[in-house]
C-alpha cells in the first residue's frame, strides 16, 4: 500500500466508516506480522469490502485488493486505485491471469491481498456465504502464501445488498472476526488440478462460513449454489430451491464444503486462471 493510498484510507474512508458504524474486530492476534498472505472474507454489500480492509489497515497491514477494471475508469476513484497499486481484474478474460501474476508479486514482496472468494455479492436470500469461485484457491496454491480467513456481519444494515437502501444513521454495529492462518500447501501448486483446486476452495469457504456462524450465533444451511438454485441475474437476490437429495444431482452438491459439483463440473468460471475480485 503506497503512502498516498494509506492516507486516502485513513483520511477519508475510515473516518466515513466511523461515522456510520461501530466496528469491533476480534482475532487481531492471528494477523501475521511478516510475510505475504491472502485475506479472504464473505461479501454481502459493497460496503463490507471497506470494513474488511479497514480491519487490516487499522492493524498497519499493507493490504491490496482486486477491483473491477471498470472502477479504474471512474474519475478520482480510478486515480486513487492506481496510486494505491490496487489490481484491476477483467472478469472472464485472459486479464485474470495477469491479475494473478500481479497478486503473486505483491505476496512475494510481503504484502497482503484481499479477495472475496465468492467473486460477487452473495445471492443467498439468507445472507450466508454462497458457493465460491476458485480464484482464491488458485492464488494460494500457485503462490504458496497462507490464507487468513475473515468473517463479517453488519455492514449490510448500512448499505444493503446491491445498494438499494442506504441507512447511515443511527450508527450500526459491524463485527469482523479473524480466524487462524491457514496453511494450504497440502493441496499442491498445480492450479490445473481441478480436484485439488476444488478441495482447496472448499477448505477456504469452510473457514469463512464457520466465522460467520460464530458471528450470527447459528449454523449455516447448505451454501447457495447458482448452478442448482439458479442464477437470479446481476443485481438480484436468488431464491433457494429445496435441498437436493444426493442422487438428484449428477456429481452431487457438497453442502458441507461449499463447492459446486453439479453435473461433474466445478464453477462456471473454472477456466478463469486468475483470482476473483469483489463486486456485483
PDB file of C-alpha atoms in Angstrom:
ATOM      1  CA  UNK A   1       0.000   0.000   0.000  1.00  0.00           C
ATOM      2  CA  UNK A   2       1.507   3.307  -1.068  1.00  0.00           C
ATOM      3  CA  UNK A   3       1.678   6.261   1.347  1.00  0.00           C
ATOM      4  CA  UNK A   4      -0.935   8.060  -0.762  1.00  0.00           C
ATOM      5  CA  UNK A   5      -3.398   5.181  -0.567  1.00  0.00           C
ATOM      6  CA  UNK A   6      -2.797   4.758   3.144  1.00  0.00           C
ATOM      7  CA  UNK A   7      -3.538   8.480   3.520  1.00  0.00           C
ATOM      8  CA  UNK A   8      -6.754   8.102   1.488  1.00  0.00           C
ATOM      9  CA  UNK A   9      -7.848   5.167   3.645  1.00  0.00           C
ATOM     10  CA  UNK A  10      -7.098   6.821   6.961  1.00  0.00           C
ATOM     11  CA  UNK A  11      -8.028  10.326   5.889  1.00  0.00           C
ATOM     12  CA  UNK A  12     -11.339   9.604   4.169  1.00  0.00           C
ATOM     13  CA  UNK A  13     -12.548   6.001   4.144  1.00  0.00           C
ATOM     14  CA  UNK A  14     -12.022   5.127   7.804  1.00  0.00           C
ATOM     15  CA  UNK A  15     -13.496   8.420   9.112  1.00  0.00           C
ATOM     16  CA  UNK A  16     -16.575   7.733   6.974  1.00  0.00           C
ATOM     17  CA  UNK A  17     -16.889   4.218   8.385  1.00  0.00           C
ATOM     18  CA  UNK A  18     -16.538   5.545  11.920  1.00  0.00           C
ATOM     19  CA  UNK A  19     -19.337   7.995  11.208  1.00  0.00           C
ATOM     20  CA  UNK A  20     -21.811   5.307  10.122  1.00  0.00           C
ATOM     21  CA  UNK A  21     -20.692   2.278  12.147  1.00  0.00           C
ATOM     22  CA  UNK A  22     -19.224   0.933  15.359  1.00  0.00           C
ATOM     23  CA  UNK A  23     -16.746  -1.669  14.190  1.00  0.00           C
ATOM     24  CA  UNK A  24     -15.478  -4.370  16.529  1.00  0.00           C
ATOM     25  CA  UNK A  25     -12.688  -6.656  15.400  1.00  0.00           C
ATOM     26  CA  UNK A  26     -11.634  -9.859  17.148  1.00  0.00           C
ATOM     27  CA  UNK A  27      -8.774 -12.195  16.287  1.00  0.00           C
ATOM     28  CA  UNK A  28      -6.206  -9.486  15.545  1.00  0.00           C
ATOM     29  CA  UNK A  29      -3.569 -11.746  17.076  1.00  0.00           C
ATOM     30  CA  UNK A  30      -3.992 -14.062  14.069  1.00  0.00           C
ATOM     31  CA  UNK A  31      -2.672 -11.477  11.591  1.00  0.00           C
ATOM     32  CA  UNK A  32       0.898 -12.406  10.618  1.00  0.00           C
ATOM     33  CA  UNK A  33       3.436  -9.666  11.242  1.00  0.00           C
ATOM     34  CA  UNK A  34       5.780 -10.670   8.455  1.00  0.00           C
ATOM     35  CA  UNK A  35       5.459 -12.356   5.091  1.00  0.00           C
ATOM     36  CA  UNK A  36       2.720 -12.122   2.492  1.00  0.00           C
ATOM     37  CA  UNK A  37      -0.724 -13.623   2.977  1.00  0.00           C
ATOM     38  CA  UNK A  38      -4.144 -13.768   1.328  1.00  0.00           C
ATOM     39  CA  UNK A  39      -7.061 -12.385   3.332  1.00  0.00           C
ATOM     40  CA  UNK A  40     -10.457 -13.832   2.384  1.00  0.00           C
ATOM     41  CA  UNK A  41     -13.930 -12.830   3.579  1.00  0.00           C
ATOM     42  CA  UNK A  42     -17.643 -13.160   2.911  1.00  0.00           C
ATOM     43  CA  UNK A  43     -19.268 -10.461   0.782  1.00  0.00           C
ATOM     44  CA  UNK A  44     -22.816  -9.150   1.292  1.00  0.00           C
ATOM     45  CA  UNK A  45     -22.548  -5.496   0.293  1.00  0.00           C
ATOM     46  CA  UNK A  46     -20.132  -3.172  -1.456  1.00  0.00           C
ATOM     47  CA  UNK A  47     -19.549  -1.566   1.937  1.00  0.00           C
ATOM     48  CA  UNK A  48     -18.131  -4.694   3.555  1.00  0.00           C
ATOM     49  CA  UNK A  49     -15.180  -4.614   1.184  1.00  0.00           C
ATOM     50  CA  UNK A  50     -14.211  -1.443   3.059  1.00  0.00           C
ATOM     51  CA  UNK A  51     -14.933  -2.816   6.533  1.00  0.00           C
ATOM     52  CA  UNK A  52     -12.795  -5.904   5.879  1.00  0.00           C
ATOM     53  CA  UNK A  53      -9.905  -3.828   4.578  1.00  0.00           C
ATOM     54  CA  UNK A  54     -10.276  -1.387   7.467  1.00  0.00           C
ATOM     55  CA  UNK A  55      -9.588  -4.198   9.926  1.00  0.00           C
ATOM     56  CA  UNK A  56      -6.235  -4.773   8.235  1.00  0.00           C
ATOM     57  CA  UNK A  57      -5.361  -1.110   7.665  1.00  0.00           C
ATOM     58  CA  UNK A  58      -6.031  -0.394  11.350  1.00  0.00           C
ATOM     59  CA  UNK A  59      -3.552  -3.175  12.134  1.00  0.00           C
ATOM     60  CA  UNK A  60      -0.996  -1.417   9.894  1.00  0.00           C
ATOM     61  CA  UNK A  61      -1.021  -4.171   7.272  1.00  0.00           C
ATOM     62  CA  UNK A  62      -0.164  -3.105   3.683  1.00  0.00           C
ATOM     63  CA  UNK A  63      -3.227  -4.615   2.016  1.00  0.00           C
ATOM     64  CA  UNK A  64      -4.024  -4.619  -1.692  1.00  0.00           C
ATOM     65  CA  UNK A  65      -7.312  -5.590  -3.269  1.00  0.00           C
ATOM     66  CA  UNK A  66      -8.563  -6.829  -6.602  1.00  0.00           C
ATOM     67  CA  UNK A  67     -11.049  -4.412  -8.169  1.00  0.00           C
ATOM     68  CA  UNK A  68     -13.228  -4.496 -11.265  1.00  0.00           C
ATOM     69  CA  UNK A  69     -11.354  -2.882 -14.141  1.00  0.00           C
ATOM     70  CA  UNK A  70     -14.287  -0.537 -14.772  1.00  0.00           C
ATOM     71  CA  UNK A  71     -13.672   1.141 -11.405  1.00  0.00           C
ATOM     72  CA  UNK A  72     -10.310   2.352 -12.677  1.00  0.00           C
ATOM     73  CA  UNK A  73     -12.161   4.430 -15.287  1.00  0.00           C
ATOM     74  CA  UNK A  74     -14.166   6.332 -12.676  1.00  0.00           C
ATOM     75  CA  UNK A  75     -12.835   9.890 -12.194  1.00  0.00           C
ATOM     76  CA  UNK A  76     -10.950  10.407  -8.924  1.00  0.00           C
ATOM     77  CA  UNK A  77     -11.645   6.841  -7.738  1.00  0.00           C
ATOM     78  CA  UNK A  78      -9.617   5.408 -10.593  1.00  0.00           C
ATOM     79  CA  UNK A  79      -6.710   7.698  -9.767  1.00  0.00           C
ATOM     80  CA  UNK A  80      -6.812   6.642  -6.120  1.00  0.00           C
ATOM     81  CA  UNK A  81      -6.870   2.954  -7.045  1.00  0.00           C
ATOM     82  CA  UNK A  82      -3.956   3.306  -9.453  1.00  0.00           C
ATOM     83  CA  UNK A  83      -1.952   5.397  -6.979  1.00  0.00           C
ATOM     84  CA  UNK A  84      -2.509   2.731  -4.354  1.00  0.00           C
ATOM     85  CA  UNK A  85      -1.268  -0.060  -6.593  1.00  0.00           C
ATOM     86  CA  UNK A  86      -4.607  -1.859  -6.482  1.00  0.00           C
ATOM     87  CA  UNK A  87      -5.060  -4.627  -9.046  1.00  0.00           C
ATOM     88  CA  UNK A  88      -7.618  -4.383 -11.893  1.00  0.00           C
ATOM     89  CA  UNK A  89      -9.448  -7.536 -12.967  1.00  0.00           C
ATOM     90  CA  UNK A  90     -11.451  -8.054 -16.148  1.00  0.00           C
ATOM     91  CA  UNK A  91     -13.820 -10.919 -15.489  1.00  0.00           C
ATOM     92  CA  UNK A  92     -13.922 -13.781 -17.917  1.00  0.00           C
ATOM     93  CA  UNK A  93     -10.842 -12.667 -19.886  1.00  0.00           C
ATOM     94  CA  UNK A  94      -7.170 -13.553 -20.065  1.00  0.00           C
ATOM     95  CA  UNK A  95      -6.559 -10.441 -17.955  1.00  0.00           C
ATOM     96  CA  UNK A  96      -7.357 -12.669 -14.993  1.00  0.00           C
ATOM     97  CA  UNK A  97      -4.006 -14.413 -15.471  1.00  0.00           C
ATOM     98  CA  UNK A  98      -2.279 -11.021 -15.442  1.00  0.00           C
ATOM     99  CA  UNK A  99      -4.076 -10.178 -12.202  1.00  0.00           C
ATOM    100  CA  UNK A 100      -2.881 -13.471 -10.720  1.00  0.00           C
ATOM    101  CA  UNK A 101       0.725 -12.597 -11.575  1.00  0.00           C
ATOM    102  CA  UNK A 102       0.365  -9.095 -10.088  1.00  0.00           C
ATOM    103  CA  UNK A 103      -1.164 -10.515  -6.906  1.00  0.00           C
ATOM    104  CA  UNK A 104       1.614 -13.102  -6.652  1.00  0.00           C
ATOM    105  CA  UNK A 105       4.214 -10.333  -6.927  1.00  0.00           C
ATOM    106  CA  UNK A 106       2.582  -8.442  -4.047  1.00  0.00           C
ATOM    107  CA  UNK A 107       2.642 -11.594  -1.918  1.00  0.00           C
ATOM    108  CA  UNK A 108       6.283 -12.259  -2.769  1.00  0.00           C
ATOM    109  CA  UNK A 109       7.119  -8.746  -1.582  1.00  0.00           C
ATOM    110  CA  UNK A 110       5.471  -9.439   1.780  1.00  0.00           C
ATOM    111  CA  UNK A 111       2.182  -7.666   1.095  1.00  0.00           C
ATOM    112  CA  UNK A 112      -1.368  -8.821   1.760  1.00  0.00           C
ATOM    113  CA  UNK A 113      -4.005  -9.457  -0.898  1.00  0.00           C
ATOM    114  CA  UNK A 114      -7.712  -9.102  -0.072  1.00  0.00           C
ATOM    115  CA  UNK A 115     -10.031 -11.434  -2.002  1.00  0.00           C
ATOM    116  CA  UNK A 116     -13.726 -12.227  -1.723  1.00  0.00           C
ATOM    117  CA  UNK A 117     -13.828 -15.856  -2.945  1.00  0.00           C
ATOM    118  CA  UNK A 118     -17.492 -15.706  -3.967  1.00  0.00           C
ATOM    119  CA  UNK A 119     -16.397 -13.269  -6.668  1.00  0.00           C
ATOM    120  CA  UNK A 120     -19.547 -11.188  -6.273  1.00  0.00           C
ATOM    121  CA  UNK A 121     -22.072 -10.161  -3.653  1.00  0.00           C
ATOM    122  CA  UNK A 122     -23.847 -13.185  -2.195  1.00  0.00           C
ATOM    123  CA  UNK A 123     -27.097 -14.025  -3.975  1.00  0.00           C
ATOM    124  CA  UNK A 124     -28.269 -16.057  -0.977  1.00  0.00           C
ATOM    125  CA  UNK A 125     -31.578 -14.690   0.380  1.00  0.00           C
ATOM    126  CA  UNK A 126     -30.475 -15.907   3.835  1.00  0.00           C
ATOM    127  CA  UNK A 127     -27.245 -13.889   3.562  1.00  0.00           C
ATOM    128  CA  UNK A 128     -24.823 -16.776   4.056  1.00  0.00           C
ATOM    129  CA  UNK A 129     -21.609 -17.293   2.061  1.00  0.00           C
ATOM    130  CA  UNK A 130     -22.503 -18.984  -1.206  1.00  0.00           C
ATOM    131  CA  UNK A 131     -20.614 -21.420  -3.416  1.00  0.00           C
ATOM    132  CA  UNK A 132     -17.276 -19.807  -4.221  1.00  0.00           C
ATOM    133  CA  UNK A 133     -15.253 -19.355  -7.344  1.00  0.00           C
ATOM    134  CA  UNK A 134     -11.766 -20.826  -7.442  1.00  0.00           C
ATOM    135  CA  UNK A 135      -9.599 -17.707  -7.715  1.00  0.00           C
ATOM    136  CA  UNK A 136      -8.513 -17.502  -4.073  1.00  0.00           C
ATOM    137  CA  UNK A 137      -7.558 -21.178  -4.018  1.00  0.00           C
ATOM    138  CA  UNK A 138      -5.610 -20.876  -7.265  1.00  0.00           C
ATOM    139  CA  UNK A 139      -3.668 -17.907  -5.929  1.00  0.00           C
ATOM    140  CA  UNK A 140      -2.948 -19.688  -2.644  1.00  0.00           C
ATOM    141  CA  UNK A 141      -1.770 -22.816  -4.429  1.00  0.00           C
ATOM    142  CA  UNK A 142       0.439 -21.144  -7.024  1.00  0.00           C
ATOM    143  CA  UNK A 143       1.967 -18.601  -4.641  1.00  0.00           C
ATOM    144  CA  UNK A 144       2.290 -20.828  -1.585  1.00  0.00           C
ATOM    145  CA  UNK A 145       1.028 -17.946   0.563  1.00  0.00           C
ATOM    146  CA  UNK A 146      -1.041 -18.736   3.669  1.00  0.00           C
ATOM    147  CA  UNK A 147      -4.688 -17.699   3.829  1.00  0.00           C
ATOM    148  CA  UNK A 148      -6.218 -15.563   6.577  1.00  0.00           C
ATOM    149  CA  UNK A 149      -9.996 -16.191   6.841  1.00  0.00           C
ATOM    150  CA  UNK A 150     -12.274 -13.369   7.943  1.00  0.00           C
ATOM    151  CA  UNK A 151     -15.980 -13.339   8.728  1.00  0.00           C
ATOM    152  CA  UNK A 152     -18.012 -10.153   8.918  1.00  0.00           C
ATOM    153  CA  UNK A 153     -21.561  -9.169   9.720  1.00  0.00           C
ATOM    154  CA  UNK A 154     -23.475  -5.902   9.980  1.00  0.00           C
ATOM    155  CA  UNK A 155     -22.330  -3.706   7.096  1.00  0.00           C
ATOM    156  CA  UNK A 156     -25.391  -4.776   5.096  1.00  0.00           C
ATOM    157  CA  UNK A 157     -27.542  -2.988   7.674  1.00  0.00           C
ATOM    158  CA  UNK A 158     -25.983   0.275   6.475  1.00  0.00           C
ATOM    159  CA  UNK A 159     -25.913  -0.412   2.743  1.00  0.00           C
ATOM    160  CA  UNK A 160     -27.944  -3.423   1.754  1.00  0.00           C
ATOM    161  CA  UNK A 161     -27.004  -5.857  -0.967  1.00  0.00           C
ATOM    162  CA  UNK A 162     -26.905  -4.059  -4.322  1.00  0.00           C
ATOM    163  CA  UNK A 163     -27.246  -0.700  -2.589  1.00  0.00           C
ATOM    164  CA  UNK A 164     -30.992  -0.327  -2.800  1.00  0.00           C
ATOM    165  CA  UNK A 165     -31.159   1.178   0.680  1.00  0.00           C
ATOM    166  CA  UNK A 166     -28.567   3.358   2.440  1.00  0.00           C
ATOM    167  CA  UNK A 167     -29.215   3.743   6.173  1.00  0.00           C
ATOM    168  CA  UNK A 168     -26.217   5.520   7.736  1.00  0.00           C
ATOM    169  CA  UNK A 169     -27.979   6.591  10.927  1.00  0.00           C
ATOM    170  CA  UNK A 170     -28.197   5.642  13.643  1.00  0.00           C
ATOM    171  CA  UNK A 171     -24.766   4.043  13.566  1.00  0.00           C
ATOM    172  CA  UNK A 172     -24.826   0.277  13.120  1.00  0.00           C
ATOM    173  CA  UNK A 173     -22.704  -2.393  14.768  1.00  0.00           C
ATOM    174  CA  UNK A 174     -20.262  -4.052  12.371  1.00  0.00           C
ATOM    175  CA  UNK A 175     -18.369  -7.091  13.611  1.00  0.00           C
ATOM    176  CA  UNK A 176     -15.329  -8.645  11.999  1.00  0.00           C
ATOM    177  CA  UNK A 177     -13.650 -11.788  13.276  1.00  0.00           C
ATOM    178  CA  UNK A 178     -10.304 -13.013  12.007  1.00  0.00           C
ATOM    179  CA  UNK A 179      -9.558 -16.719  12.070  1.00  0.00           C
ATOM    180  CA  UNK A 180      -6.319 -18.630  12.358  1.00  0.00           C
ATOM    181  CA  UNK A 181      -3.881 -18.529   9.456  1.00  0.00           C
ATOM    182  CA  UNK A 182      -4.369 -21.455   7.069  1.00  0.00           C
ATOM    183  CA  UNK A 183      -1.521 -23.430   5.514  1.00  0.00           C
ATOM    184  CA  UNK A 184      -2.935 -24.887   2.295  1.00  0.00           C
ATOM    185  CA  UNK A 185       0.327 -26.288   0.928  1.00  0.00           C
ATOM    186  CA  UNK A 186      -1.032 -29.845   1.127  1.00  0.00           C
ATOM    187  CA  UNK A 187      -3.161 -29.104  -1.949  1.00  0.00           C
ATOM    188  CA  UNK A 188      -0.035 -28.663  -4.063  1.00  0.00           C
ATOM    189  CA  UNK A 189       0.838 -25.969  -6.581  1.00  0.00           C
ATOM    190  CA  UNK A 190      -0.917 -27.237  -9.713  1.00  0.00           C
ATOM    191  CA  UNK A 191      -3.769 -24.820 -10.420  1.00  0.00           C
ATOM    192  CA  UNK A 192      -4.833 -27.090 -13.303  1.00  0.00           C
ATOM    193  CA  UNK A 193      -5.628 -29.924 -10.886  1.00  0.00           C
ATOM    194  CA  UNK A 194      -9.389 -29.431 -10.638  1.00  0.00           C
ATOM    195  CA  UNK A 195      -9.908 -31.762  -7.707  1.00  0.00           C
ATOM    196  CA  UNK A 196      -7.165 -30.086  -5.687  1.00  0.00           C
ATOM    197  CA  UNK A 197      -8.452 -26.608  -6.551  1.00  0.00           C
ATOM    198  CA  UNK A 198     -11.983 -27.608  -5.619  1.00  0.00           C
ATOM    199  CA  UNK A 199     -10.853 -29.115  -2.309  1.00  0.00           C
ATOM    200  CA  UNK A 200      -8.762 -26.047  -1.514  1.00  0.00           C
ATOM    201  CA  UNK A 201     -11.722 -23.773  -2.295  1.00  0.00           C
ATOM    202  CA  UNK A 202     -13.900 -25.879   0.000  1.00  0.00           C
ATOM    203  CA  UNK A 203     -11.384 -25.565   2.830  1.00  0.00           C
ATOM    204  CA  UNK A 204     -11.323 -21.782   2.472  1.00  0.00           C
ATOM    205  CA  UNK A 205     -15.115 -21.492   2.439  1.00  0.00           C
ATOM    206  CA  UNK A 206     -15.488 -23.787   5.442  1.00  0.00           C
ATOM    207  CA  UNK A 207     -13.267 -21.457   7.443  1.00  0.00           C
ATOM    208  CA  UNK A 208     -15.125 -18.305   6.359  1.00  0.00           C
ATOM    209  CA  UNK A 209     -18.542 -19.844   6.979  1.00  0.00           C
ATOM    210  CA  UNK A 210     -17.522 -21.045  10.451  1.00  0.00           C
ATOM    211  CA  UNK A 211     -16.564 -17.478  11.379  1.00  0.00           C
ATOM    212  CA  UNK A 212     -19.878 -16.123  10.074  1.00  0.00           C
ATOM    213  CA  UNK A 213     -21.704 -18.811  12.064  1.00  0.00           C
ATOM    214  CA  UNK A 214     -19.873 -17.596  15.155  1.00  0.00           C
ATOM    215  CA  UNK A 215     -20.916 -14.009  14.486  1.00  0.00           C
ATOM    216  CA  UNK A 216     -24.543 -14.891  13.760  1.00  0.00           C
ATOM    217  CA  UNK A 217     -24.864 -17.481  16.517  1.00  0.00           C
ATOM    218  CA  UNK A 218     -26.436 -20.095  14.251  1.00  0.00           C
ATOM    219  CA  UNK A 219     -25.495 -22.889  11.882  1.00  0.00           C
ATOM    220  CA  UNK A 220     -25.343 -22.188   8.175  1.00  0.00           C
ATOM    221  CA  UNK A 221     -27.570 -24.106   5.750  1.00  0.00           C
ATOM    222  CA  UNK A 222     -26.095 -25.622   2.607  1.00  0.00           C
ATOM    223  CA  UNK A 223     -24.337 -22.963   0.520  1.00  0.00           C
ATOM    224  CA  UNK A 224     -26.488 -21.205  -2.058  1.00  0.00           C
ATOM    225  CA  UNK A 225     -25.428 -22.588  -5.429  1.00  0.00           C
ATOM    226  CA  UNK A 226     -26.244 -20.652  -8.590  1.00  0.00           C
ATOM    227  CA  UNK A 227     -25.881 -23.860 -10.626  1.00  0.00           C
ATOM    228  CA  UNK A 228     -28.524 -25.626  -8.554  1.00  0.00           C
ATOM    229  CA  UNK A 229     -30.651 -22.795  -7.158  1.00  0.00           C
ATOM    230  CA  UNK A 230     -30.416 -20.736 -10.326  1.00  0.00           C
ATOM    231  CA  UNK A 231     -28.623 -17.533 -11.221  1.00  0.00           C
ATOM    232  CA  UNK A 232     -31.021 -14.659 -10.491  1.00  0.00           C
ATOM    233  CA  UNK A 233     -29.007 -12.314 -12.680  1.00  0.00           C
ATOM    234  CA  UNK A 234     -26.888  -9.281 -11.939  1.00  0.00           C
ATOM    235  CA  UNK A 235     -28.184  -7.153  -9.108  1.00  0.00           C
ATOM    236  CA  UNK A 236     -30.775  -9.692  -7.942  1.00  0.00           C
ATOM    237  CA  UNK A 237     -31.139 -11.862  -4.870  1.00  0.00           C
ATOM    238  CA  UNK A 238     -31.794 -15.528  -5.540  1.00  0.00           C
ATOM    239  CA  UNK A 239     -34.466 -17.943  -4.364  1.00  0.00           C
ATOM    240  CA  UNK A 240     -33.467 -21.165  -2.634  1.00  0.00           C
ATOM    241  CA  UNK A 241     -34.736 -24.429  -4.049  1.00  0.00           C
ATOM    242  CA  UNK A 242     -35.438 -27.327  -1.679  1.00  0.00           C
ATOM    243  CA  UNK A 243     -32.266 -29.095  -0.641  1.00  0.00           C
ATOM    244  CA  UNK A 244     -31.410 -31.773  -3.222  1.00  0.00           C
ATOM    245  CA  UNK A 245     -31.166 -35.458  -2.460  1.00  0.00           C
ATOM    246  CA  UNK A 246     -27.635 -36.770  -3.096  1.00  0.00           C
ATOM    247  CA  UNK A 247     -28.824 -38.833  -6.060  1.00  0.00           C
ATOM    248  CA  UNK A 248     -30.884 -35.986  -7.516  1.00  0.00           C
ATOM    249  CA  UNK A 249     -27.911 -34.053  -8.875  1.00  0.00           C
ATOM    250  CA  UNK A 250     -25.273 -35.768 -11.050  1.00  0.00           C
ATOM    251  CA  UNK A 251     -21.986 -35.393  -9.216  1.00  0.00           C
ATOM    252  CA  UNK A 252     -23.798 -34.123  -6.130  1.00  0.00           C
ATOM    253  CA  UNK A 253     -23.615 -30.832  -4.288  1.00  0.00           C
ATOM    254  CA  UNK A 254     -21.182 -30.851  -1.393  1.00  0.00           C
ATOM    255  CA  UNK A 255     -23.270 -28.939   1.120  1.00  0.00           C
ATOM    256  CA  UNK A 256     -20.660 -29.070   3.859  1.00  0.00           C
ATOM    257  CA  UNK A 257     -17.785 -27.775   1.776  1.00  0.00           C
ATOM    258  CA  UNK A 258     -19.463 -25.030  -0.195  1.00  0.00           C
ATOM    259  CA  UNK A 259     -18.086 -26.069  -3.562  1.00  0.00           C
ATOM    260  CA  UNK A 260     -20.266 -26.876  -6.523  1.00  0.00           C
ATOM    261  CA  UNK A 261     -20.017 -30.219  -8.287  1.00  0.00           C
ATOM    262  CA  UNK A 262     -23.140 -30.095 -10.442  1.00  0.00           C
ATOM    263  CA  UNK A 263     -23.035 -32.387 -13.460  1.00  0.00           C
ATOM    264  CA  UNK A 264     -19.418 -33.260 -12.821  1.00  0.00           C
ATOM    265  CA  UNK A 265     -18.068 -29.729 -13.239  1.00  0.00           C
ATOM    266  CA  UNK A 266     -16.777 -27.055 -10.973  1.00  0.00           C
ATOM    267  CA  UNK A 267     -17.804 -23.417 -11.078  1.00  0.00           C
ATOM    268  CA  UNK A 268     -18.731 -21.747 -14.332  1.00  0.00           C
ATOM    269  CA  UNK A 269     -15.529 -19.690 -14.014  1.00  0.00           C
ATOM    270  CA  UNK A 270     -13.303 -22.775 -13.799  1.00  0.00           C
ATOM    271  CA  UNK A 271     -11.408 -21.685 -16.914  1.00  0.00           C
ATOM    272  CA  UNK A 272     -10.517 -18.341 -15.409  1.00  0.00           C
ATOM    273  CA  UNK A 273      -6.916 -18.566 -14.249  1.00  0.00           C
ATOM    274  CA  UNK A 274      -6.875 -15.532 -12.002  1.00  0.00           C
ATOM    275  CA  UNK A 275      -8.289 -14.602  -8.624  1.00  0.00           C
ATOM    276  CA  UNK A 276     -11.771 -13.208  -8.296  1.00  0.00           C
ATOM    277  CA  UNK A 277     -12.457  -9.706  -7.087  1.00  0.00           C
ATOM    278  CA  UNK A 278     -15.484  -8.460  -5.226  1.00  0.00           C
ATOM    279  CA  UNK A 279     -18.356  -6.544  -6.747  1.00  0.00           C
ATOM    280  CA  UNK A 280     -21.665  -7.166  -8.337  1.00  0.00           C
TER     281      UNK A 280
END
